[in-house]
Short mmCIF file of C-alpha atoms in Angstrom, two decimals:
data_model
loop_
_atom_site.label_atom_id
_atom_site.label_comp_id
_atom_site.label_asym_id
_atom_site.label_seq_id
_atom_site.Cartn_x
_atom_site.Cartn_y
_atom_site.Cartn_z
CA UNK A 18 0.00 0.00 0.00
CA UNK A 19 1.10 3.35 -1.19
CA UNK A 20 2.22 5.95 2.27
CA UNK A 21 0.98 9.55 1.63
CA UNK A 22 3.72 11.93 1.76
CA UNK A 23 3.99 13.45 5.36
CA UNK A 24 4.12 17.17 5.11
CA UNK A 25 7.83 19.24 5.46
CA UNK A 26 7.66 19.04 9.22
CA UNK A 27 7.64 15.13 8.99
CA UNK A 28 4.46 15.25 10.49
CA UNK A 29 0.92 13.43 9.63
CA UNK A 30 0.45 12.33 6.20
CA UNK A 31 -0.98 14.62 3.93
CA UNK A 32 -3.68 14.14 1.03
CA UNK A 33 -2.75 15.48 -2.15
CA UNK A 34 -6.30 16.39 -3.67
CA UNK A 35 -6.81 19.66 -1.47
CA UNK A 36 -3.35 20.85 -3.32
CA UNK A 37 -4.47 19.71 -7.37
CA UNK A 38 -8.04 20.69 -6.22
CA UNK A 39 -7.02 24.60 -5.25
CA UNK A 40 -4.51 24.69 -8.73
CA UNK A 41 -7.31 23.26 -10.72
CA UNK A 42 -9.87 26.14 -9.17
CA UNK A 43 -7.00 28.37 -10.18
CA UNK A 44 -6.72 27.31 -13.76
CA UNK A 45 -10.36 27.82 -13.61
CA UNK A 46 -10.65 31.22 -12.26
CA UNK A 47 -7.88 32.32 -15.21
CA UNK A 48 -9.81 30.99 -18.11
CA UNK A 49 -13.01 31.83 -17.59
CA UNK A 50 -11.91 35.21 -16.54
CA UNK A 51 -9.58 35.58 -19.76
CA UNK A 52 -11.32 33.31 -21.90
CA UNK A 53 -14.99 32.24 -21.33
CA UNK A 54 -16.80 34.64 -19.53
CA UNK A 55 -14.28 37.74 -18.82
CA UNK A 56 -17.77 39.68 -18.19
CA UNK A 57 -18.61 37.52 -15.16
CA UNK A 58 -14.90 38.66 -13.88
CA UNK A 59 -15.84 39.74 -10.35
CA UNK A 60 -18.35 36.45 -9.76
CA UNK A 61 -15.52 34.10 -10.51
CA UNK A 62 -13.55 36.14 -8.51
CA UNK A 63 -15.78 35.40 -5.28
CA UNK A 64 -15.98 31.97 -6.43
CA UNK A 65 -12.70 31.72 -6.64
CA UNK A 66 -12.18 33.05 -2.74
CA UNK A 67 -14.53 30.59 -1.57
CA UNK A 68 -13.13 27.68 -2.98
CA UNK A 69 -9.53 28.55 -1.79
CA UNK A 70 -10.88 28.98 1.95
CA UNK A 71 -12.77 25.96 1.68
CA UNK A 72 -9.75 24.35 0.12
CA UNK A 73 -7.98 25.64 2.74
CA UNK A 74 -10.43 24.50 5.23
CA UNK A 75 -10.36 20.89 4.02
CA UNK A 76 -5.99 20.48 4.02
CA UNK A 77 -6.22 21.13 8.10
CA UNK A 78 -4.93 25.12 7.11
CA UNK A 79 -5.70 27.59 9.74
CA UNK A 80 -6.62 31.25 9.02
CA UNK A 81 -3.18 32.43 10.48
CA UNK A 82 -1.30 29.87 7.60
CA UNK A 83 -2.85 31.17 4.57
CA UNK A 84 -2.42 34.80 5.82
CA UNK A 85 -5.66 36.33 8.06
CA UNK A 86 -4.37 35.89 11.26
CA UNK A 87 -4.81 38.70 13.57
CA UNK A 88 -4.22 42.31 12.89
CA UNK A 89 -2.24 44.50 14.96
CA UNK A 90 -2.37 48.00 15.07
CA UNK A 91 0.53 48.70 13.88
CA UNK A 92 0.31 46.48 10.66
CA UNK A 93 -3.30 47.82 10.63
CA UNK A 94 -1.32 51.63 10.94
CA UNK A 95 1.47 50.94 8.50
CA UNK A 96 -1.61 49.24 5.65
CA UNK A 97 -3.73 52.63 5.43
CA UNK A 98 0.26 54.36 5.51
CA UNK A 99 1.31 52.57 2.37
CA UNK A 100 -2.00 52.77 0.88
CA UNK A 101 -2.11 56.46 1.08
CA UNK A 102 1.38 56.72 -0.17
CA UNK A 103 0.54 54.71 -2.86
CA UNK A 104 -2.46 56.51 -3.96
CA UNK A 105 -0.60 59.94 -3.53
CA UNK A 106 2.57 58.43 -5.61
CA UNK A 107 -0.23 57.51 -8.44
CA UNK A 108 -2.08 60.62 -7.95
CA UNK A 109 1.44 62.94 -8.82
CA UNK A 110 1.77 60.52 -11.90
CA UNK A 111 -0.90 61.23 -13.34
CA UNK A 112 -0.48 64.71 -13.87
CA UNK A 113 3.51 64.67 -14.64
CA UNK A 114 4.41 64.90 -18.21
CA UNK A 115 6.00 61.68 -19.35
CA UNK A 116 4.29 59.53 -16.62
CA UNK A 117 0.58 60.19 -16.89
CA UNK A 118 0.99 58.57 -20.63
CA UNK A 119 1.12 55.12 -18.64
CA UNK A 120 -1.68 55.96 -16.93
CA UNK A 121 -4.26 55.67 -20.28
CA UNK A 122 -5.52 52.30 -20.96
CA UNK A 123 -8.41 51.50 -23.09
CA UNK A 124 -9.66 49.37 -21.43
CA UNK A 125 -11.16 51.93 -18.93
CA UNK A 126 -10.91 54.85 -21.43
CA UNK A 127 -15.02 56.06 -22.30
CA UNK A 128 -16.53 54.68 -18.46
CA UNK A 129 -18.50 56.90 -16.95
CA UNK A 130 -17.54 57.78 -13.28
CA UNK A 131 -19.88 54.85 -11.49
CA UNK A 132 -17.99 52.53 -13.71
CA UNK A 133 -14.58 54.06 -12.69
CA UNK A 134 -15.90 53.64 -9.12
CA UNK A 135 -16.52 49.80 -9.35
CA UNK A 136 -13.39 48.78 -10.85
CA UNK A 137 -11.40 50.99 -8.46
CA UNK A 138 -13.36 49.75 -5.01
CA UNK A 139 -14.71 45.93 -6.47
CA UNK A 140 -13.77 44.51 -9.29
CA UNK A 141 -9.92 45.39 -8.63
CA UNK A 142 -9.79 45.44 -4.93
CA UNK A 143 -11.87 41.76 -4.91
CA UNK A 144 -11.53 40.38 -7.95
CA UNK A 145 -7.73 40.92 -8.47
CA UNK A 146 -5.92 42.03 -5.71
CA UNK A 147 -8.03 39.49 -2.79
CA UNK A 148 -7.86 36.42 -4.87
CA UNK A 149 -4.24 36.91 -6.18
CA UNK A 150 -3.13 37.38 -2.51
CA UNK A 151 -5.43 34.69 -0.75
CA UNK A 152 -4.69 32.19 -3.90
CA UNK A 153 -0.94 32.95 -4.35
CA UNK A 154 0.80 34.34 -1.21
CA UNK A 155 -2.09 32.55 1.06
CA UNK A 156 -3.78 28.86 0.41
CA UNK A 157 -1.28 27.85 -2.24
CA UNK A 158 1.51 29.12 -0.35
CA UNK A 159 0.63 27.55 2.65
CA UNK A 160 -0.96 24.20 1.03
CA UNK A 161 2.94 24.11 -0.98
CA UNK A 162 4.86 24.45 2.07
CA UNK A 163 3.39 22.00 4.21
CA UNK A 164 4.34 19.50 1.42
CA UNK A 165 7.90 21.08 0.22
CA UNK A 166 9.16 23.39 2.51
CA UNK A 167 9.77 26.97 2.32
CA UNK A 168 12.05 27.26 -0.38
CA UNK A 169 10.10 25.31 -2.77
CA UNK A 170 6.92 26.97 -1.92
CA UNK A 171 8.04 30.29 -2.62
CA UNK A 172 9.36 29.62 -5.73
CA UNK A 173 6.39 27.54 -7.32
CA UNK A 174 4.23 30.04 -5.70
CA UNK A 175 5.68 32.65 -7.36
CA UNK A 176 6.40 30.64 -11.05
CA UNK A 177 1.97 30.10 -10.18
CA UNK A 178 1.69 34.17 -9.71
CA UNK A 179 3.57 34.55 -13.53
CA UNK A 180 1.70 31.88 -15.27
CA UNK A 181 -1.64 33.37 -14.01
CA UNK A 182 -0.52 36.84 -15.70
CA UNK A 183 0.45 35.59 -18.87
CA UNK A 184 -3.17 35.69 -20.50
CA UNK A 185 -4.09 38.85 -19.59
CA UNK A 186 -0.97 40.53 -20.86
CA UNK A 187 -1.30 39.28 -23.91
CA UNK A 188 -3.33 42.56 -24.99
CA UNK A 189 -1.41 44.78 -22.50
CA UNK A 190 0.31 45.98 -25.75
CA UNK A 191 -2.45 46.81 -27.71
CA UNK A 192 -4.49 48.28 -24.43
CA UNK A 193 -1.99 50.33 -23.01
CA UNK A 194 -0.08 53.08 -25.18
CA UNK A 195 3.13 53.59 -23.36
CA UNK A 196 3.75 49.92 -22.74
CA UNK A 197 2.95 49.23 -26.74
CA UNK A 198 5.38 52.21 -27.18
CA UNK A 199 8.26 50.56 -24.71
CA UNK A 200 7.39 46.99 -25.97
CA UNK A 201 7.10 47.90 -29.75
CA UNK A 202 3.15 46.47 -29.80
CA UNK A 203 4.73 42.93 -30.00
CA UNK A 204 2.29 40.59 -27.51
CA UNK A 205 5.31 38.29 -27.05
CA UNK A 206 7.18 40.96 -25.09
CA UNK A 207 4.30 41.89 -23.34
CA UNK A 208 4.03 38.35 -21.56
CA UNK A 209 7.68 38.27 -20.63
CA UNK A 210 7.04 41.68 -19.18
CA UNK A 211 3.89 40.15 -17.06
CA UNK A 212 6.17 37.42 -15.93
#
């Protein structure tokens, strides 16, 4: 009878479907947000959280391992810090010569202000930024390095976090005039930029 492998700690077995179950959902989330049904982008989005905390859930994974453990007040202090400094840094950009050309992308260019409104606080906040962070510096993360180790996590983590960009940088070129401009409007160069 085959032994399960034991995780990197040499402790209890562990079952390898939770792991292939939370890439598969992953593969999933990427083509039917790039592919199938980009329309539907913030719905596969949530599905896609669920699944990972479920997925989570079911490989023994507590909140604190996949990266919503409790929040200090200083990490709390030092989140709404970089956030403002990162707005502020984008906010000067747009309005220096040179810079704000990165800025235009047609794929928001025509929206009227409510759309603006629920790509900036939903669709990019939940759709993107959650679900890349929960999927690839969270569940799979944690799920990888119970298995592997740290070392090996990280890395096919992060190889994970480059695949999953490589379809939607294949228009960044054509959507995104300074980047067509730097890249020469080639799609190729486009992906190895995403990656």
């Amino acid at each position: 009878m085959h032994e399960s492998p034991k995780d990197a700690g040499g402790n209890a077995p562990l079952r390898s479907w939770p792991l292939v179950a939370a890439s598969s959902l992953l593969v999933a989330v990427m083509l039917l947000n790039n592919v199938v049904a980009p329309g539907a982008y913030l719905l596969w989005g949530a599905l896609g959280i669920a699944g990972l905390v479920l997925l989570a859930r079911a490989d023994g994974l507590r909140p604190a391992q996949w990266g919503l453990g409790r929040v200090t007040g200083r990490a709390a202090t030092a989140a709404v810090v970089l956030a403002a400094l990162t707005a502020l840094v984008m906010l000067v950009g747009t309005q220096l010569p040179g810079v704000s050309d990165a800025y235009l992308d047609e794929r928001v260019a025509g929206l009227s202000a409510g759309q603006v409104a629920f790509v900036a606080l939903l669709r990019a906040p939940v759709g993107t930024a959650l679900l890349e962070e929960l999927a690839f510096r969270g569940v799979l993360l944690a799920m990888l390095e119970r298995r592997f180790g740290t070392g090996r996590a990280v890395v096919a983590s992060s190889v994970a976090f480059g695949a999953w960009h490589v379809l939607p940088a294949v228009g960044l070129a054509a959507d995104n005039a300074a980047i067509g401009s730097a890249l020469g409007n080639q799609p190729g160069w486009a992906v190895v930029a995403a990656v």
